[in-house]
Amino acid sequence: MILKMKKEDLSAFLESAKEWGELWGPTRKGDKVAFEKVDALSQMDLKATRTIIPPKKFLYPPRFTMFDFDDGGYVERTGEVPNRILFGIHPCDTHGIQTMDKMFLEEYKDPYYAERREKTLLLGHSCIPDEKCMCSATDTEFIAEGFDLFFTDLKMFYLVWVGSSRGHDLVQMRPELFNRDIGKDDIINYTEYRSWKSSQFTSKVDFTGMPDIFELGYNSPVWDELAEKCLSCGQCTMVCPTCNCYNVVDEVELGTIDGTRDRFWDSCMFREYSVVAGGHNFRDRRADRLKLWYTHKLQAYIGEFGEPACVGCGRCVATCPVDINVVSVSKALKEQEVGK
Amino acid sequence: MKRLCVVVDDREVEENPYKPEMWRIVRRYPLTSDVNFFQMRAVDVDDLLKMDYRPGQFIMGSVLGEGEAPFSISSTPSRPGLMEFCIRKVGTLTESLFGLKENQTIGLRGPYGNGFPIEKMEGKDIMIIAGGLGVASLRSLLLYVLDNRDKFGNLVYLHGARTPGEMLFREEFMQLKERDDLNCLLTVDKDDTGQWTEREGVVTNLFKELGPVDAKNTYVAVCGPPVMYKYVIQQLVGLNIPKHQILMTLERRMKCGVGKCGHCAIEYLYTCMDGPVFTYWDVLHMKEIIGKGVSDNVIA
Ligand SMILES: Cc1cc2nc3c(=O)[nH]c(=O)nc-3n(C[C@H](O)[C@H](O)[C@H](O)COP(=O)(O)OP(=O)(O)OC[C@H]3O[C@@H](n4cnc5c(N)ncnc54)[C@H](O)[C@@H]3O)c2cc1C
Ligand code: SF4
Ligand code: SF4
């Protein structure tokens, strides 16, 4: 279902939606953009391209407690999650959340992720690509599902996609703000918007054929050259919307056996990631860890699901201090040379 | 406000797959200097019923405050009621397990992993080759086949250890030698007791004693230290055993056991969900493993 809304009505709509839960959106502090809790639309920066950390942090926090334990056993810790409305989620990040859904909601459903997912409404918003965006290369520049509502800014008005029953419920809170009068001009307007958006990409990256190139380049010295630069800092995995790896530790209160079992983001770039009993490390070399990450994103995942695990958000490009990212790695593999 | 018919909370009825349930240690005794045998009973009988496992599967075991790790199940589902494990002391968690007394509790969840393809193995000749701690998961398979003896063809059990003192379940396997429905061959690298009545030498020496093998009709399960694999696989391929009928267990770091934490991924496979039992044919397709040689990557 696609509806139309006057741009000046958005603020009133979000005000009403707040009755359901906290409103969160992209806000800017200097050159940093992050999702923050806001009171009103006016505090958000809807022109910002990407937040540093993707919205995965709401569904899957960087650190949280899974269980409290004492000598009676383990008691699940849930029920602390507020209802949240995330406004301004871009298509790439919505695709990222769908990848996370596949990971966490299918076999052995993850109750912590499921709870947060249920208590979060995703209100998407269209975006203007910058030079780091490459969602056109990963086929994630538009989105047809996975959101509750999606607002496409057509300058004079919004087209609003209703993507779920919950999204429809939200619309029903202020039905007078929406209409269905979509005419010839609106359709032309939307068509032009799509071609305009597609024309905005400057990134030349092309992922076609990557699975074969990875296979062919499995033993390429390019990996060692990249590894020499990599700092194993793991920032790439923290900012990537499709990275889901985690670690678990037990924290004990001093002098007791009571404590918590906590879970936190881990990174396959860390040296300890693949160590097993006896100290054997399956991926002791940095090159092997880089290979794992990039093969996972651009080869193995394609083999399994028919699409890359990269949603083209450009965060690894914006974040890695030594310029290792999906663009530079795929280029290096194709050209068999690490660019400067 | 109009009520939103969202947030259908169906969590009440769903299990938390990460939640350990409490099991009581019924017996614990040393098998060797650094390996202990654990026999466990569920505190709550429902948890016993949920533990409906097959040979080759593993559980995640927790000690309060010390963490959680994967351990193979050493008992067989054909003898329900108790679960058995054999565990080597290597670090924090295993050390604290060794400090527990009988009647104390630990947390268990599972069973996880694919386990051995029992249905496909039925009707076939079975060869089980164990070395070192590899016997942890193979004992489950061996006991299962023995308990369902008429469902399988010939049964061969080969077991190698460094010394008689280091052979796990030595007494149990010595008794098996008296049965006439399996060929049980035990060997040690070196007899340091002067009392060892069985073979001396590496496990591959035992192949000479096998007699004719109906290769196409045989499933082999191998689990042992890295060096063992290399030579055993060579022998098996030499015998013409089809590669997809050679079963081996891979070990990887695991934090969840249910395909979420990422640690055990090998390309697009998760050792915890797609394994830990892989065929030699699968392994040949895993570039990351082949690059380093099969021997570095299998369970020790
Ligand atoms: C499918 C599977 C089945 C296993 N079955 C058995 C078994 O039947 N008996 C047995 O004794 N051991 C078994 N292991 C190995 C066992 O899980 C490790 O020995 C155990 O995790 C060590 O924990 P720790 O806290 O004592 O050691 P730690 O103090 O954590 O560290 C000791 C060493 O073990 C490594 N390690 C930590 N966590 C893991 C992990 N989750 N998996 C592997 N290595 C890890 C550490 O990096 C370190 O090198 C199995 C492992 C797997 C993957
Ligand atoms: S690739 Fe870059 S961001 Fe990732 S670990 Fe290496 S240096 Fe850090
Ligand atoms: S690999 Fe880079 S561009 Fe692709 S989704 Fe992850 S952070 Fe974004």
XYZ file of C-alpha atoms and ligand atoms in Angstrom:
709
model
C 0.000 0.000 0.000
C 1.368 3.437 -0.929
C -0.113 6.624 0.516
C 0.619 10.294 0.154
C 1.361 12.795 2.917
C 2.004 16.515 2.974
C 5.527 17.223 4.124
C 4.397 19.647 6.800
C 2.279 16.886 8.369
C 5.203 14.620 9.210
C 5.957 16.393 12.448
C 2.386 16.012 13.715
C 2.366 12.387 12.670
C 5.542 11.579 14.598
C 4.176 13.446 17.594
C 1.177 11.093 17.615
C 3.314 8.034 16.979
C 5.300 8.865 20.126
C 2.355 7.634 22.140
C 3.460 4.154 21.204
C 7.098 4.484 22.157
C 10.299 6.484 22.250
C 11.186 8.332 19.063
C 14.758 7.874 17.798
C 16.295 9.430 14.708
C 19.550 10.568 13.090
C 21.005 13.620 14.810
C 24.169 15.508 14.029
C 26.926 16.638 16.395
C 29.654 18.333 14.365
C 30.495 15.901 11.578
C 29.222 12.879 13.483
C 25.781 11.469 12.927
C 24.174 9.015 15.341
C 20.722 7.691 16.150
C 19.587 9.487 19.288
C 16.392 9.710 21.241
C 14.566 12.878 20.187
C 11.441 14.784 21.122
C 10.571 16.072 17.720
C 11.311 15.911 14.027
C 13.143 19.251 14.245
C 16.008 17.600 16.162
C 16.733 15.126 13.378
C 18.999 15.577 10.396
C 17.226 13.770 7.586
C 19.867 14.819 5.035
C 22.656 12.952 6.824
C 23.923 10.062 4.745
C 24.999 7.474 7.303
C 25.265 7.132 11.036
C 28.597 5.840 12.379
C 26.978 2.746 13.917
C 24.092 1.152 12.041
C 20.696 0.655 13.701
C 21.630 -2.956 14.492
C 22.668 -1.592 17.904
C 18.993 -1.257 18.869
C 18.122 -4.837 17.992
C 21.359 -6.305 19.128
C 23.089 -4.032 21.667
C 26.912 -3.920 21.847
C 26.724 -5.466 25.309
C 23.846 -6.857 27.335
C 23.026 -9.403 30.018
C 21.506 -12.699 28.877
C 21.113 -14.397 32.233
C 21.398 -13.754 35.944
C 22.653 -16.768 37.814
C 23.015 -18.085 41.333
C 23.304 -21.618 42.683
C 19.729 -22.282 41.583
C 20.638 -21.902 37.916
C 20.240 -19.421 35.092
C 17.372 -16.951 34.862
C 16.711 -15.226 31.555
C 17.007 -11.430 31.669
C 14.342 -9.839 29.472
C 11.622 -7.261 29.685
C 13.872 -4.203 30.012
C 13.415 -3.083 26.442
C 11.299 0.009 25.745
C 9.065 0.404 22.706
C 11.025 2.362 20.122
C 10.224 4.039 16.856
C 13.302 4.387 14.681
C 12.770 7.102 12.126
C 15.006 7.751 9.146
C 16.302 4.248 8.439
C 17.744 4.091 4.919
C 17.202 1.256 2.436
C 20.709 -0.206 2.972
C 20.172 -0.432 6.721
C 16.733 -1.944 6.276
C 18.325 -4.588 4.066
C 20.937 -5.026 6.803
C 18.213 -5.671 9.363
C 16.685 -8.266 7.065
C 20.038 -10.030 6.973
C 20.117 -9.963 10.778
C 16.551 -11.305 10.850
C 17.666 -14.266 8.768
C 20.462 -14.899 11.230
C 18.559 -14.472 14.474
C 14.903 -15.242 13.822
C 15.033 -18.478 11.876
C 16.378 -21.742 13.286
C 16.959 -21.405 17.073
C 15.201 -18.053 17.298
C 17.181 -15.636 19.446
C 14.805 -14.384 22.163
C 16.801 -11.210 22.892
C 16.845 -10.105 19.280
C 13.225 -11.161 18.799
C 12.073 -9.112 21.772
C 13.819 -5.972 20.555
C 12.643 -6.542 17.011
C 9.053 -6.794 18.215
C 9.377 -3.645 20.257
C 10.926 -1.589 17.456
C 9.049 0.036 14.616
C 11.158 0.793 11.549
C 10.194 3.986 9.777
C 12.373 4.304 6.715
C 13.314 7.456 4.875
C 14.776 7.991 1.402
C 18.352 9.235 1.143
C 20.784 10.965 -1.172
C 23.884 8.909 -1.920
C 27.354 10.311 -1.353
C 30.631 9.158 -2.918
C 30.987 6.259 -0.446
C 27.540 4.769 -1.052
C 27.471 1.663 -3.213
C 24.030 0.218 -2.656
C 23.458 0.398 -6.402
C 26.155 -2.277 -6.746
C 24.599 -4.533 -4.110
C 21.043 -4.082 -5.354
C 19.935 -2.544 -2.070
C 19.314 1.048 -3.163
C 15.546 0.626 -2.987
C 13.553 -1.422 -0.548
C 10.193 -3.085 -0.908
C 9.768 -4.816 2.437
C 11.154 -5.159 5.932
C 10.033 -1.714 7.188
C 6.809 -0.736 8.906
C 6.528 2.557 7.012
C 8.840 4.041 4.420
C 8.824 7.752 3.524
C 10.096 8.756 0.103
C 10.754 12.483 -0.074
C 9.461 13.785 -3.397
C 10.185 17.464 -2.590
C 6.524 18.597 -2.544
C 5.186 15.644 -0.548
C 5.968 12.194 0.828
C 4.995 8.908 -0.707
C 4.510 6.564 2.227
C 4.881 2.809 1.791
C 2.975 0.814 4.359
C 5.027 -2.337 4.862
C 3.375 -4.098 7.757
C 0.214 -4.434 9.734
C 1.892 -2.467 12.506
C 2.735 0.301 10.057
C -0.891 0.366 9.040
C -1.896 0.705 12.681
C 0.352 3.749 12.969
C -1.300 5.330 9.935
C -4.664 4.664 11.535
C -3.665 6.813 14.507
C -3.850 9.901 12.263
C -5.681 8.771 9.118
C -6.523 12.369 8.211
C -2.824 13.051 7.496
C -2.698 10.505 4.684
C -4.505 10.290 1.365
C -4.661 8.079 -1.651
C -4.999 10.756 -4.351
C -2.147 9.603 -6.485
C -2.320 11.121 -9.931
C -0.409 11.066 -13.184
C 2.061 13.746 -12.045
C 2.884 11.836 -8.887
C 3.786 8.738 -10.839
C 5.997 10.720 -13.214
C 7.508 12.438 -10.215
C 8.355 9.127 -8.600
C 9.789 7.658 -11.807
C 12.019 10.697 -12.165
C 13.060 10.404 -8.550
C 14.219 6.834 -9.094
C 16.333 7.648 -12.103
C 17.679 10.729 -10.370
C 18.716 8.664 -7.343
C 20.357 6.049 -9.537
C 22.306 8.776 -11.323
C 23.759 10.136 -8.092
C 26.175 7.285 -7.421
C 29.801 8.081 -8.129
C 31.296 4.889 -6.709
C 32.576 2.748 -9.576
C 32.609 -0.475 -7.611
C 31.245 -3.526 -9.397
C 30.696 -6.772 -7.497
C 29.645 -8.913 -10.439
C 31.776 -12.015 -10.754
C 33.193 -11.565 -7.247
C 32.537 -15.166 -6.125
C 34.697 -16.477 -8.972
C 37.360 -13.850 -8.388
C 37.539 -14.811 -4.718
C 37.854 -18.459 -5.647
C 40.605 -17.698 -8.163
C 42.392 -15.309 -5.839
C 42.232 -17.478 -2.748
C 46.000 -17.802 -2.529
C 46.813 -14.420 -4.018
C 49.667 -12.437 -2.405
C 47.281 -9.473 -2.405
C 45.889 -10.827 0.886
C 49.308 -10.602 2.530
C 49.775 -7.066 1.311
C 46.420 -6.042 2.748
C 47.244 -7.856 5.978
C 50.399 -5.794 6.372
C 48.277 -2.673 6.575
C 45.436 -4.015 8.736
C 45.583 -3.078 12.432
C 43.180 -5.836 13.579
C 41.226 -3.108 15.319
C 37.861 -4.609 14.411
C 36.193 -1.284 13.673
C 35.025 -2.589 10.297
C 32.986 -5.322 11.944
C 31.480 -2.993 14.539
C 30.139 -0.582 11.910
C 28.990 -3.165 9.371
C 25.206 -3.633 9.488
C 25.474 -7.328 8.609
C 28.169 -8.343 11.110
C 26.591 -10.357 13.902
C 29.441 -12.171 15.685
C 29.488 -12.114 19.436
C 31.313 -13.333 22.491
C 29.960 -14.387 25.881
C 31.478 -13.987 29.348
C 30.332 -14.709 32.885
C 30.758 -11.848 35.339
C 30.721 -12.837 38.994
C 30.033 -10.570 41.933
C 33.084 -10.547 44.143
C 32.976 -13.149 46.889
C 29.759 -14.823 45.690
C 28.720 -17.224 42.992
C 25.997 -14.862 41.837
C 26.578 -13.117 38.578
C 25.533 -12.448 35.025
C 26.207 -14.031 31.666
C 26.887 -11.149 29.289
C 27.086 -11.041 25.544
C 28.997 -8.473 23.505
C 30.022 -7.759 19.932
C 33.074 -9.684 18.828
C 35.171 -9.311 15.716
C 36.632 -11.967 13.434
C 39.492 -9.503 12.942
C 40.646 -10.139 16.515
C 43.429 -12.631 16.918
C 41.673 -14.714 19.611
C 38.571 -15.210 17.484
C 39.403 -18.729 16.280
C 41.631 -20.081 19.050
C 40.688 -23.513 20.410
C 41.856 -25.846 23.159
C 45.588 -26.337 23.268
C 46.103 -22.809 21.959
C 45.754 -23.816 18.316
C 44.602 -20.836 16.243
C 42.875 -21.582 12.967
C 43.344 -17.992 11.845
C 46.528 -16.839 13.417
C 47.532 -14.805 10.362
C 45.877 -11.468 9.779
C 45.593 -12.364 6.095
C 43.435 -15.374 7.006
C 41.154 -13.210 9.101
C 40.742 -10.587 6.373
C 40.054 -13.366 3.912
C 37.385 -14.789 6.191
C 35.592 -11.452 6.419
C 35.646 -10.576 2.749
C 34.930 -14.106 1.571
C 31.972 -14.147 3.909
C 30.598 -10.827 2.619
C 31.186 -11.248 -1.091
C 31.488 -14.965 -1.805
C 30.258 -17.469 0.770
C 27.046 -15.601 1.539
C 26.247 -15.301 -2.160
C 26.715 -19.061 -2.472
C 24.296 -19.617 0.402
C 21.632 -16.945 -0.156
C 22.159 -15.694 -3.717
C 23.041 -12.145 -2.638
C 26.076 -10.557 -1.004
C 26.165 -9.983 2.755
C 27.258 -6.416 1.920
C 24.397 -3.932 1.687
C 26.574 -1.161 0.274
C 26.247 1.299 3.157
C 29.827 2.538 2.792
C 30.587 2.390 6.511
C 33.718 0.275 6.112
C 34.905 2.844 3.568
C 34.238 5.671 6.003
C 35.706 3.877 9.015
C 38.797 1.768 8.311
C 41.841 3.838 9.254
C 44.006 2.169 6.594
C 41.538 2.072 3.723
C 40.687 -1.628 3.718
C 37.061 -2.020 2.662
C 34.805 -3.818 0.204
C 35.804 -1.395 -2.538
C 39.559 -1.515 -2.079
C 39.606 -5.270 -1.461
C 37.533 -6.224 -4.481
C 39.560 -3.837 -6.635
C 42.825 -5.273 -5.340
C 41.664 -8.806 -6.066
C 40.522 -7.949 -9.569
C 43.627 -5.981 -10.464
C 45.937 -8.183 -8.400
C 47.468 -5.106 -6.898
C 46.853 -3.224 -3.660
C 46.148 0.421 -4.465
C 47.835 3.163 -2.489
C -4.965 6.290 21.651
C -5.942 3.646 19.192
C -4.525 0.361 20.290
C -1.792 -0.997 18.074
C -2.226 -4.660 17.416
C 1.550 -4.962 17.224
C 4.021 -6.710 19.495
C 2.474 -10.109 19.521
C 4.529 -11.516 22.331
C 4.776 -15.210 21.627
C 7.919 -15.505 23.698
C 6.210 -17.086 26.668
C 5.876 -20.380 24.902
C 9.219 -20.292 23.154
C 12.342 -21.784 24.610
C 15.383 -19.638 25.150
C 17.932 -21.695 23.203
C 20.786 -20.276 25.286
C 19.391 -21.238 28.675
C 21.361 -23.963 30.445
C 19.340 -26.389 32.540
C 20.797 -27.856 35.695
C 22.208 -31.393 35.690
C 23.642 -33.222 38.669
C 26.964 -35.050 38.616
C 26.200 -38.680 39.473
C 29.744 -39.978 39.079
C 33.055 -38.409 38.248
C 36.340 -40.283 38.137
C 39.653 -39.989 36.296
C 40.165 -41.919 33.070
C 43.741 -40.708 32.698
C 45.906 -38.117 34.420
C 44.175 -35.195 32.686
C 40.850 -36.639 31.473
C 37.825 -37.160 33.717
C 34.674 -39.149 33.111
C 31.397 -37.437 34.063
C 28.028 -39.107 34.422
C 25.112 -36.678 34.689
C 21.425 -36.812 35.526
C 18.930 -34.003 34.866
C 17.662 -32.265 38.001
C 14.295 -31.825 36.291
C 13.096 -34.901 34.419
C 11.667 -32.749 31.600
C 15.178 -31.645 30.766
C 16.187 -35.262 30.368
C 13.390 -35.809 27.861
C 14.447 -32.749 25.878
C 17.961 -34.180 25.560
C 16.968 -36.454 22.733
C 20.316 -36.872 21.041
C 22.117 -38.939 18.446
C 25.723 -40.153 18.471
C 28.138 -37.437 17.324
C 26.195 -34.535 18.779
C 27.514 -32.230 21.490
C 26.182 -30.080 24.303
C 27.197 -26.690 25.676
C 28.249 -27.111 29.300
C 28.382 -24.292 31.871
C 29.881 -23.951 35.319
C 28.412 -21.046 37.287
C 30.601 -18.022 36.776
C 33.214 -19.878 34.745
C 31.680 -19.791 31.286
C 30.482 -22.270 28.742
C 32.067 -24.627 26.187
C 31.137 -27.439 23.792
C 31.610 -31.084 24.813
C 30.837 -34.229 22.843
C 28.335 -36.672 24.268
C 30.044 -39.972 25.099
C 26.983 -41.970 26.083
C 24.460 -43.526 23.721
C 20.785 -42.612 23.368
C 20.076 -46.342 23.430
C 20.804 -46.223 27.188
C 18.649 -43.303 28.320
C 18.577 -41.727 31.775
C 22.174 -40.641 32.194
C 24.510 -38.656 29.994
C 28.237 -39.226 29.941
C 31.170 -37.052 28.958
C 34.879 -37.352 28.944
C 36.631 -34.091 29.446
C 40.245 -33.029 29.297
C 41.518 -30.310 31.585
C 42.931 -27.538 29.387
C 41.833 -24.210 30.849
C 39.515 -22.193 33.058
C 36.211 -23.950 32.547
C 37.525 -27.497 32.400
C 39.638 -26.867 35.477
C 36.568 -25.785 37.438
C 34.685 -28.873 36.196
C 37.430 -30.996 37.691
C 36.903 -29.181 40.999
C 33.236 -30.213 41.246
C 32.104 -33.067 43.459
C 29.492 -35.720 42.832
C 26.008 -34.333 43.496
C 27.000 -30.775 42.496
C 25.319 -29.297 39.445
C 26.409 -27.907 36.100
C 24.377 -26.274 33.312
C 23.744 -28.133 30.081
C 21.957 -27.193 26.895
C 21.610 -29.018 23.623
C 21.961 -31.421 21.968
C 23.550 -29.609 19.026
C 25.165 -30.431 15.724
C 24.292 -32.908 13.023
C 25.690 -36.059 14.644
C 26.513 -39.190 12.654
C 24.167 -40.056 9.763
C 22.871 -43.162 11.531
C 20.046 -43.807 9.051
C 22.475 -43.956 6.136
C 24.886 -46.101 8.091
C 22.309 -48.744 8.912
C 22.784 -51.946 6.941
C 26.404 -51.017 6.198
C 29.691 -52.297 7.598
C 31.004 -49.903 10.216
C 34.609 -49.052 10.964
C 35.363 -46.773 13.905
C 38.878 -45.388 14.329
C 39.634 -43.537 17.544
C 42.712 -41.838 18.881
C 43.240 -39.763 22.004
C 40.242 -37.705 23.070
C 38.525 -38.533 19.757
C 36.984 -41.439 21.597
C 34.684 -38.936 23.384
C 32.223 -38.836 20.490
C 33.094 -42.223 18.946
C 32.212 -44.143 22.104
C 28.650 -42.920 21.626
C 28.570 -44.344 18.115
C 30.249 -47.600 19.133
C 27.816 -48.248 21.987
C 24.902 -47.319 19.759
C 25.921 -49.820 17.098
C 26.479 -52.502 19.733
C 23.027 -51.847 21.217
C 21.464 -52.089 17.757
C 23.791 -54.781 16.534
C 21.380 -56.452 14.087
C 20.816 -53.186 12.197
C 24.445 -52.954 11.055
C 26.864 -55.178 9.104
C 30.400 -56.008 10.258
C 31.774 -53.821 13.024
C 35.434 -52.951 13.437
C 36.752 -50.800 16.273
C 40.348 -49.536 16.079
C 41.749 -47.527 18.966
C 45.216 -46.094 19.445
C 46.738 -44.380 22.475
C 50.228 -43.295 23.418
C 50.586 -45.633 26.403
C 48.263 -48.122 28.144
C 47.757 -45.581 30.948
C 46.560 -43.003 28.437
C 44.012 -45.238 26.751
C 40.592 -43.843 27.654
C 38.023 -46.495 28.677
C 40.744 -49.172 28.510
C 38.907 -51.696 30.722
C 35.659 -51.196 28.850
C 37.292 -51.846 25.488
C 39.285 -54.826 26.783
C 35.983 -56.438 27.670
C 34.694 -55.821 24.162
C 37.484 -58.043 22.870
C 35.621 -60.985 24.330
C 32.586 -60.414 22.136
C 32.471 -62.196 18.807
C 30.186 -59.684 17.054
C 32.895 -57.089 16.539
C 36.561 -56.910 15.746
C 38.113 -54.739 18.454
C 41.793 -53.916 17.946
C 43.667 -51.841 20.514
C 47.174 -50.498 20.176
C 49.594 -48.261 22.080
C 52.557 -46.388 20.656
C 54.664 -47.642 23.517
C 54.044 -50.072 26.347
C 55.615 -48.534 29.438
C 54.045 -51.074 31.836
C 55.324 -54.394 30.565
C 51.788 -55.743 31.115
C 50.122 -54.713 27.868
C 48.669 -57.710 26.086
C 47.500 -55.946 22.932
C 49.279 -54.453 19.914
C 52.119 -51.980 19.943
C 52.598 -49.410 17.173
C 50.574 -46.682 15.495
C 46.900 -47.149 14.726
C 47.473 -47.469 10.983
C 49.444 -50.689 11.616
C 46.127 -52.257 12.584
C 44.912 -52.009 8.995
C 47.056 -55.039 8.113
C 44.886 -57.168 10.374
C 41.586 -56.152 8.872
C 41.253 -58.753 6.169
C 39.092 -57.944 3.154
C 37.037 -54.737 3.393
C 33.842 -54.289 1.382
C 34.776 -50.659 0.631
C 31.616 -49.517 -1.181
C 29.543 -50.913 1.645
C 31.535 -49.407 4.525
C 31.103 -46.258 6.601
C 34.154 -45.116 8.529
C 34.081 -42.697 11.473
C 37.454 -41.211 12.419
C 38.279 -38.957 15.335
C 41.647 -38.362 16.867
C 44.658 -36.081 17.115
C 45.710 -34.159 13.991
C 48.614 -36.433 13.032
C 46.386 -39.476 13.076
C 44.033 -38.143 10.440
C 46.623 -37.667 7.799
C 47.789 -41.283 7.838
C 44.399 -42.833 8.487
C 42.776 -40.979 5.593
C 45.578 -42.116 3.289
C 44.908 -45.731 4.256
C 41.148 -45.361 3.841
C 41.459 -43.792 0.409
C 43.887 -46.631 -0.420
C 41.158 -49.113 0.562
C 38.809 -47.345 -1.904
C 36.334 -46.256 0.752
C 34.131 -43.613 -0.950
C 35.059 -40.141 0.311
C 31.494 -39.325 1.309
C 31.478 -42.408 3.534
C 34.504 -41.267 5.533
C 33.152 -39.273 8.470
C 35.300 -36.923 10.489
C 34.654 -34.437 13.261
C 35.951 -30.860 13.113
C 36.687 -28.739 16.141
C 36.152 -25.001 16.140
C 35.749 -22.367 18.787
C 32.063 -22.035 19.670
C 30.217 -19.593 21.859
C 26.606 -20.436 21.076
C 26.277 -23.861 19.447
C 23.271 -22.663 17.440
C 24.745 -20.822 14.434
C 24.677 -17.274 15.796
C 27.985 -16.231 17.347
C 29.950 -16.720 14.130
C 33.095 -18.238 15.629
C 32.876 -21.691 14.093
C 32.140 -20.556 10.521
C 34.152 -22.134 7.746
C 33.155 -20.313 4.560
C 29.359 -20.663 4.522
C 29.246 -23.658 6.851
C 28.826 -23.511 10.589
C 30.636 -26.283 12.416
C 27.946 -26.230 15.097
C 24.975 -26.594 12.741
C 26.327 -28.190 9.554
C 28.856 -30.236 11.560
C 30.693 -31.164 13.668
C 30.546 -34.365 11.595
C 31.669 -33.741 8.024
C 32.527 -36.197 5.291
C 35.980 -36.225 3.785
C 34.298 -35.098 0.564
C 32.917 -31.968 2.360
C 36.322 -31.253 3.802
C 37.949 -31.429 0.380
C 35.717 -28.531 -0.658
C 36.637 -26.289 2.235
C 39.431 -24.172 0.830
C 40.326 -22.776 4.202
C 40.998 -26.282 5.457
C 42.720 -27.630 2.389
C 45.056 -24.654 2.316
C 46.520 -25.794 5.601
C 46.247 -29.529 5.221
C 43.448 -31.558 6.699
C 45.475 -32.581 9.696
C 45.614 -29.173 11.374
C 41.902 -28.752 11.466
C 40.264 -31.770 12.911
C 39.342 -32.468 16.475
C 42.204 -33.370 18.773
C 32.147 -29.890 18.898
C 33.179 -29.918 20.005
C 33.233 -31.019 20.859
C 34.164 -31.061 21.894
N 34.170 -32.163 22.699
C 35.031 -32.204 23.737
C 35.033 -33.329 24.628
O 34.241 -34.268 24.488
N 35.913 -33.332 25.658
C 36.802 -32.287 25.854
O 37.570 -32.347 26.802
N 36.830 -31.226 25.023
C 35.958 -31.152 23.983
N 35.971 -30.042 23.150
C 36.936 -28.943 23.424
C 36.437 -28.093 24.583
O 35.308 -27.348 24.177
C 37.548 -27.129 25.054
O 38.561 -27.894 25.609
C 37.038 -26.148 26.081
O 36.336 -25.121 25.436
C 38.148 -25.508 26.858
O 37.558 -24.630 27.806
P 38.390 -24.047 29.042
O 37.616 -22.915 29.601
O 38.772 -25.115 29.976
O 39.651 -23.504 28.360
P 40.002 -21.972 28.211
O 40.532 -21.448 29.495
O 38.891 -21.241 27.589
O 41.136 -22.030 27.181
C 41.896 -23.155 26.903
C 42.021 -23.196 25.443
O 40.767 -23.554 24.848
C 40.345 -22.607 23.895
N 38.882 -22.497 23.845
C 38.098 -21.630 24.532
N 36.813 -21.787 24.228
C 36.761 -22.795 23.335
C 35.696 -23.420 22.625
N 34.440 -23.030 22.796
N 35.989 -24.429 21.787
C 37.263 -24.830 21.632
N 38.292 -24.258 22.265
C 38.065 -23.257 23.100
C 41.010 -21.355 24.352
O 41.167 -20.443 23.331
C 42.357 -21.865 24.834
O 43.263 -22.083 23.807
C 35.072 -29.989 22.093
C 35.018 -28.885 21.244
C 34.099 -28.844 20.204
C 34.062 -27.659 19.290
S 40.263 -3.835 7.979
Fe 40.542 -1.748 8.804
S 38.868 -1.454 10.284
Fe 39.007 -3.679 9.862
S 40.407 -4.497 11.452
Fe 41.724 -4.012 9.691
S 42.386 -1.881 10.079
Fe 40.637 -2.232 11.460
S 30.837 -4.471 3.988
Fe 31.095 -2.222 4.209
S 29.683 -1.325 2.695
Fe 29.115 -3.480 2.929
S 27.480 -3.464 4.443
Fe 29.407 -3.839 5.583
S 30.119 -1.790 6.194
Fe 28.522 -1.485 4.626
